[in-house]
C-alpha positions in Angstrom: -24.1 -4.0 77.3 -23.2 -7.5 76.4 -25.2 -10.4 74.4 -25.9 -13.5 76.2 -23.9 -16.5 73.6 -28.1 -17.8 73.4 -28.7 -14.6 71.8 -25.4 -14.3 69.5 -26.3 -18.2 68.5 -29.6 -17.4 67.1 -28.0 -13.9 65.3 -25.9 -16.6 64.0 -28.4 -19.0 62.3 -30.6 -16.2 61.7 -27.5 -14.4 59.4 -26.8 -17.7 58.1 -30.8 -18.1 56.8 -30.8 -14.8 55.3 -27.4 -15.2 53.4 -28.7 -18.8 52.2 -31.9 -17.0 50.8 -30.0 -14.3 49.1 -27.7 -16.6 47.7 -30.9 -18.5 46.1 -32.9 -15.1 45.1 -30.1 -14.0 43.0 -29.7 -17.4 41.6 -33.2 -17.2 41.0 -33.4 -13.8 39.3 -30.4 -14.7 37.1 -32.5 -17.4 35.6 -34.9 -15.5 34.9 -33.0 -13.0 33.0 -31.7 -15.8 30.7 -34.8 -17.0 30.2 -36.5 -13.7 29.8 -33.6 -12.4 27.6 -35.5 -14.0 24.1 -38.1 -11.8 24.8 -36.9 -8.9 25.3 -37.3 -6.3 22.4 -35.5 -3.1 22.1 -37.2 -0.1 20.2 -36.8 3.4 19.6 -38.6 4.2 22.6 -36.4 1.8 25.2 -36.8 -1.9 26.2 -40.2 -4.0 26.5 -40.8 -7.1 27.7 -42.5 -9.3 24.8 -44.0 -12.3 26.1 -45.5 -13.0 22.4 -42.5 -13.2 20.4 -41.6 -16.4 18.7 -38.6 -19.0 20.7 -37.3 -20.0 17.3 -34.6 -17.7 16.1 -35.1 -16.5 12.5 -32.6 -18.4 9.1 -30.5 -16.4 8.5 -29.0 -15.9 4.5 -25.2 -17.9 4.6 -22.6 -15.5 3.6 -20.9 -15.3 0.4 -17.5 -14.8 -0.7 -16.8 -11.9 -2.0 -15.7 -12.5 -6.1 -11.9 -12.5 -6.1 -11.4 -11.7 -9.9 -12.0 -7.7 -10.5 -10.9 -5.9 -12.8 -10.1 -2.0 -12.9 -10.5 0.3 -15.6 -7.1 1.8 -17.5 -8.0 4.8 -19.4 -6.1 5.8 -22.6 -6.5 7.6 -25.6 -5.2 6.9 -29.0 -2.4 9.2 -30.4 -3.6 12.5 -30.9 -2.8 14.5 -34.5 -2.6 17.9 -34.5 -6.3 18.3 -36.0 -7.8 16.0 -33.7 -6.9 18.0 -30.6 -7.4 17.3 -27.2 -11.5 16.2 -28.2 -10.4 13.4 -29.4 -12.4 10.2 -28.4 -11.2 8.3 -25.2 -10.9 4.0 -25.6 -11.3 2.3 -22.4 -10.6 -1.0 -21.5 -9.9 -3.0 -18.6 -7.3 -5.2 -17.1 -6.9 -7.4 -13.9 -4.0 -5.9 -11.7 -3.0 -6.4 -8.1 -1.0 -3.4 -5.7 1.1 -4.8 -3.1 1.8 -2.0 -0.6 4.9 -1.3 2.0 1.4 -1.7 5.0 -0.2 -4.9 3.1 3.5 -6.5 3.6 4.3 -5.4 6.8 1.0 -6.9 8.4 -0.4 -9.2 5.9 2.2 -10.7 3.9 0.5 -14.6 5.0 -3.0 -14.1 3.2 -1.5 -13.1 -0.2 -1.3 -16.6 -1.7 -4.9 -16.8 -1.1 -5.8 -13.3 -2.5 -3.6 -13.9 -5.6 -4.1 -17.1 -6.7 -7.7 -17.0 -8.0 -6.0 -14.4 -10.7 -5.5 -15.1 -13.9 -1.7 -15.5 -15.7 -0.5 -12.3 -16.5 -2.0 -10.1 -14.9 0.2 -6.9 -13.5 1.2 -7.5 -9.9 3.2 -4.3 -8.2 4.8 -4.6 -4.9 6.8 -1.9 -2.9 10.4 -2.9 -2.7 12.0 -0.1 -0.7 11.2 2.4 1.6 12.0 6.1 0.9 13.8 5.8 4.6 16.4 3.9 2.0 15.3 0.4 3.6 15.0 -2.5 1.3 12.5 -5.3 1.5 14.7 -8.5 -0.1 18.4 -9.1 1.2 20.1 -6.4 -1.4 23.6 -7.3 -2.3 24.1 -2.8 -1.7 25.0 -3.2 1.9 21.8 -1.2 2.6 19.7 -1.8 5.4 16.4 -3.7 5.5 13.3 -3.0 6.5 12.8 -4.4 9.9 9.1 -5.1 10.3 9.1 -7.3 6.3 10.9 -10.5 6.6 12.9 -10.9 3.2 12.9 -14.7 3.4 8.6 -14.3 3.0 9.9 -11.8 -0.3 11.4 -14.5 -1.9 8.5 -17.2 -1.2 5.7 -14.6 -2.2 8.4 -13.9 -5.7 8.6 -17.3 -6.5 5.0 -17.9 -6.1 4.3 -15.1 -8.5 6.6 -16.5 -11.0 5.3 -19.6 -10.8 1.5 -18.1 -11.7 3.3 -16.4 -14.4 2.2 -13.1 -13.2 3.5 -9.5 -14.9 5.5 -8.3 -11.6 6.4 -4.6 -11.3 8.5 -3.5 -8.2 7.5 0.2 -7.3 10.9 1.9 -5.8 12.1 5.5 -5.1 14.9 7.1 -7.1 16.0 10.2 -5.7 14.7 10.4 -1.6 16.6 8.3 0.1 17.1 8.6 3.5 20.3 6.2 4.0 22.6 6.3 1.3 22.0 10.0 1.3 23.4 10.2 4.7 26.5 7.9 3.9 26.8 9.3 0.6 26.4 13.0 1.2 28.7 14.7 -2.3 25.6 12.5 -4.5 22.6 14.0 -2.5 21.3 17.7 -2.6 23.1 20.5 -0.6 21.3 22.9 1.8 21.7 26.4 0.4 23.5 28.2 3.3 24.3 24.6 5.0 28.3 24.7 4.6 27.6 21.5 2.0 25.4 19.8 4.6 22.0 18.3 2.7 18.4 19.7 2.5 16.3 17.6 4.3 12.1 17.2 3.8 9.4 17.0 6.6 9.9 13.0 7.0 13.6 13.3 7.8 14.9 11.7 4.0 17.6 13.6 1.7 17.1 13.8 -1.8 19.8 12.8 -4.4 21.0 14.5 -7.1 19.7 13.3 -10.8 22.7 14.8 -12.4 25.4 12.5 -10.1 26.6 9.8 -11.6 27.0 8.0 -8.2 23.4 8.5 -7.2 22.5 7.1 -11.0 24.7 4.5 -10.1 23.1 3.3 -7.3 19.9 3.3 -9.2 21.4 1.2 -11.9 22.6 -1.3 -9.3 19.2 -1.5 -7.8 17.7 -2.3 -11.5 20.0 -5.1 -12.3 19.3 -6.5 -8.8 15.6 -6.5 -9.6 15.9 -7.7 -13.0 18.5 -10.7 -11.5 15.2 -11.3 -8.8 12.4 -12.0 -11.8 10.5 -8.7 -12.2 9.5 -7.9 -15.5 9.8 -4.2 -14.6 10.7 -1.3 -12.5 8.7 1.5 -11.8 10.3 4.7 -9.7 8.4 7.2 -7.5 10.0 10.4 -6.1 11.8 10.7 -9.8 11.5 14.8 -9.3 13.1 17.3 -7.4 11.8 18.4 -4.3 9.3 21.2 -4.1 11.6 24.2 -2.4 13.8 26.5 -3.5 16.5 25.5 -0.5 18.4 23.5 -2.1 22.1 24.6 -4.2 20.7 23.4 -7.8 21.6 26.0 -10.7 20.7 24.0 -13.5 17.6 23.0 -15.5 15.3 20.4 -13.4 13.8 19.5 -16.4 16.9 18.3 -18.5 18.5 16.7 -15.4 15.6 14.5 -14.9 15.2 13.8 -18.7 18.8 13.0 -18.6 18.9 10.9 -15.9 15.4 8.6 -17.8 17.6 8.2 -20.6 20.5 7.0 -19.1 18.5 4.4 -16.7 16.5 3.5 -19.2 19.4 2.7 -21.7 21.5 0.9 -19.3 19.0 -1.2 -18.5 15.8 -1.6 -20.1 15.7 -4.8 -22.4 13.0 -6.6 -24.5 12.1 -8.0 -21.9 12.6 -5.4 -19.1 10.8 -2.3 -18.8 12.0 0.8 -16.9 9.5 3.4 -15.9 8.9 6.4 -14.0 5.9 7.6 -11.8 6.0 11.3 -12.5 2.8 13.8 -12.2 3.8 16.1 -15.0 2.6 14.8 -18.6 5.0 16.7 -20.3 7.5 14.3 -18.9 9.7 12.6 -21.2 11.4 9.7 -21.5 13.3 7.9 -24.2 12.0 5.6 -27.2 11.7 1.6 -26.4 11.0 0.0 -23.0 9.9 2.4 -20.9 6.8 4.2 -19.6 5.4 6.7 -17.5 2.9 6.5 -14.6 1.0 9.8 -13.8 -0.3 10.3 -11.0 -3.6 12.3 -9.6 -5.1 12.5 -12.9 -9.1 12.3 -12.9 -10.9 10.5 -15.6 -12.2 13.2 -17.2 -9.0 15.4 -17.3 -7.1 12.0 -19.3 -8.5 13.7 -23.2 -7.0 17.2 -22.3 -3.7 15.3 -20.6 -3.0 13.5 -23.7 -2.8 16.2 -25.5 0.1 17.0 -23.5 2.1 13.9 -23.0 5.5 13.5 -25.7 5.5 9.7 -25.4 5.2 8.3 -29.0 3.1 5.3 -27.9 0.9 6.2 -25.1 -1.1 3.3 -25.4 1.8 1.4 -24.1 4.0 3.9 -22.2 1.4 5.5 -21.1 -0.4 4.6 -17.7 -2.6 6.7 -14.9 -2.2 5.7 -11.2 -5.6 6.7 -8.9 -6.1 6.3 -5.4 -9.2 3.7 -5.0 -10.1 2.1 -1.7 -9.7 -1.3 -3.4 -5.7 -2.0 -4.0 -6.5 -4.2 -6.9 
């Protein structure tokens, strides 16, 4: 059956009507919505129309920034006597100090200036330096690698503008895990027992040195003078342990080898106006007379009268610190 071209003329207009008044319906109903959209009020119990509420929006309170200078608490005791006990009373104070982490300089190195300079002079600034993958974050004159994803050029500027505040700068390093001079230095790091002389190596792919080499110690020395040579007022080393396992070829006492290696560090190259330190977890950790401290770590606040009992430094209220994880890095 076919359509006369009358009949397919007047389908033709008659589509082209009903297209146009679509068109102008949904143009229509979309201002509508708009307009209808400041009166619409959402409630537990689903959407309502509300042809009552008010056309002015409510004035809202401006936002404020957020205070810049905070200060966290540093617990310490004074030195205990032997009649005073572990009871003894606790002093707090506070200080203003800044942690620069390994994530705050890969991603937001830029908005430091502005964090920072609000602080007052001298107060503690700690930055990451190195990776425990070996990588350093400034141009090292060790022939080590750098950290890809930190610019050392941005280093510098962020060191010189601390100097210039006349900040306390600490850089936080690793001593013994080290990833890459391990493996290009394998007679300094730590055997595998039953590995032919091959090293032990942890769950995140790094070998540990040994404390007792005196090439490992040397590379540590190397990397304090460098630091010293950059401006930092002191050095503070994680990982300064053994590992926890009982797979590695190491006969001797952990204990002395690690109190050994403190002393040696610390006499090569702590100064007046240097300190070397050493972020430990065991308060019984000691280290020698002058300028150096140690940083526990994991202690809680109320465990610090019973730790200080513990602790062999002779003037805890200077070599003595406690590191806690807060939200805040400052």
């Amino acid at each position: 059956m076919s359509i006369s071209y009358k009949s397919r003329k007047r389908l033709k207009r008659l589509a082209t009507v009903l297209i146009v008044l679509l068109a102008v319906a949904l143009v229509c109903y979309g201002a509508w919505v708009l307009w209808a959209g400041r009166y619409i009020l959402y409630t537990r119990n689903g959407v309502a129309l509300d042809m009552t509420m008010s056309d002015t929006l409510p004035i809202g309170t401006p936002a404020q920034l957020p205070e810049t200078d905070k200060t966290f608490n540093i617990i310490y005791c004074e030195p205990l006597s032997q009649e005073d006990g572990p009871s003894s009373s606790v002093v707090q104070t506070s200080i203003n100090g800044y942690y620069i982490s390994t994530t705050t300089l890969e991603e937001d190195i830029a908005s430091l200036r502005f964090q920072l300079d609000p602080l007052p002079a001298g107060t503690a600034i700690m930055l990451d330096m190195k990776n425990i993958r070996g990588e350093f974050y400034y141009h090292s004159s060790l022939g080590s690698k750098t950290d890809k994803d930190i610019d050392p050029e941005q280093i510098n500027q962020l060191l010189e503008f601390l100097h210039n505040k006349d900040f306390y700068v600490i850089a936080r390093i690793p001593a013994f895990r080290d990833r890459e001079y391990g493996l290009n230095h394998v007679p300094h790091g730590l055997a595998k027992k039953g590995g032919n002389g091959s090293l032990w190596m942890d769950d995140q792919g790094c070998y540990w040195l040994d404390p007792t080499s005196d090439g490992a110690l040397g590379y540590l020395a190397q990397q304090l003078m460098e630091l010293k040579g950059m401006g930092f007022d002191e050095v503070v080393f994680t990982e300064f342990c053994f590992p926890n396992t009982d797979k590695i070829v190491f006969d001797d006492d952990r204990s002395l080898a690690l109190k050994e290696a403190a002393t040696q560090l610390a006499g090569a190259c702590a100064t007046d106006h240097f300190f070397v330190s050493f972020a430990v977890s065991d308060p019984t950790f000691s280290i020698p007379d002058g300028n150096s401290r140690i940083y526990l770590e994991g202690i809680a606040a109320a465990e610090i009268p019973q730790i200080l009992g513990q602790v062999t430094v002779s003037k805890p209220e200077i070599q003595l610190m406690f590191l806690t994880d807060v939200n805040d890095t400052r």
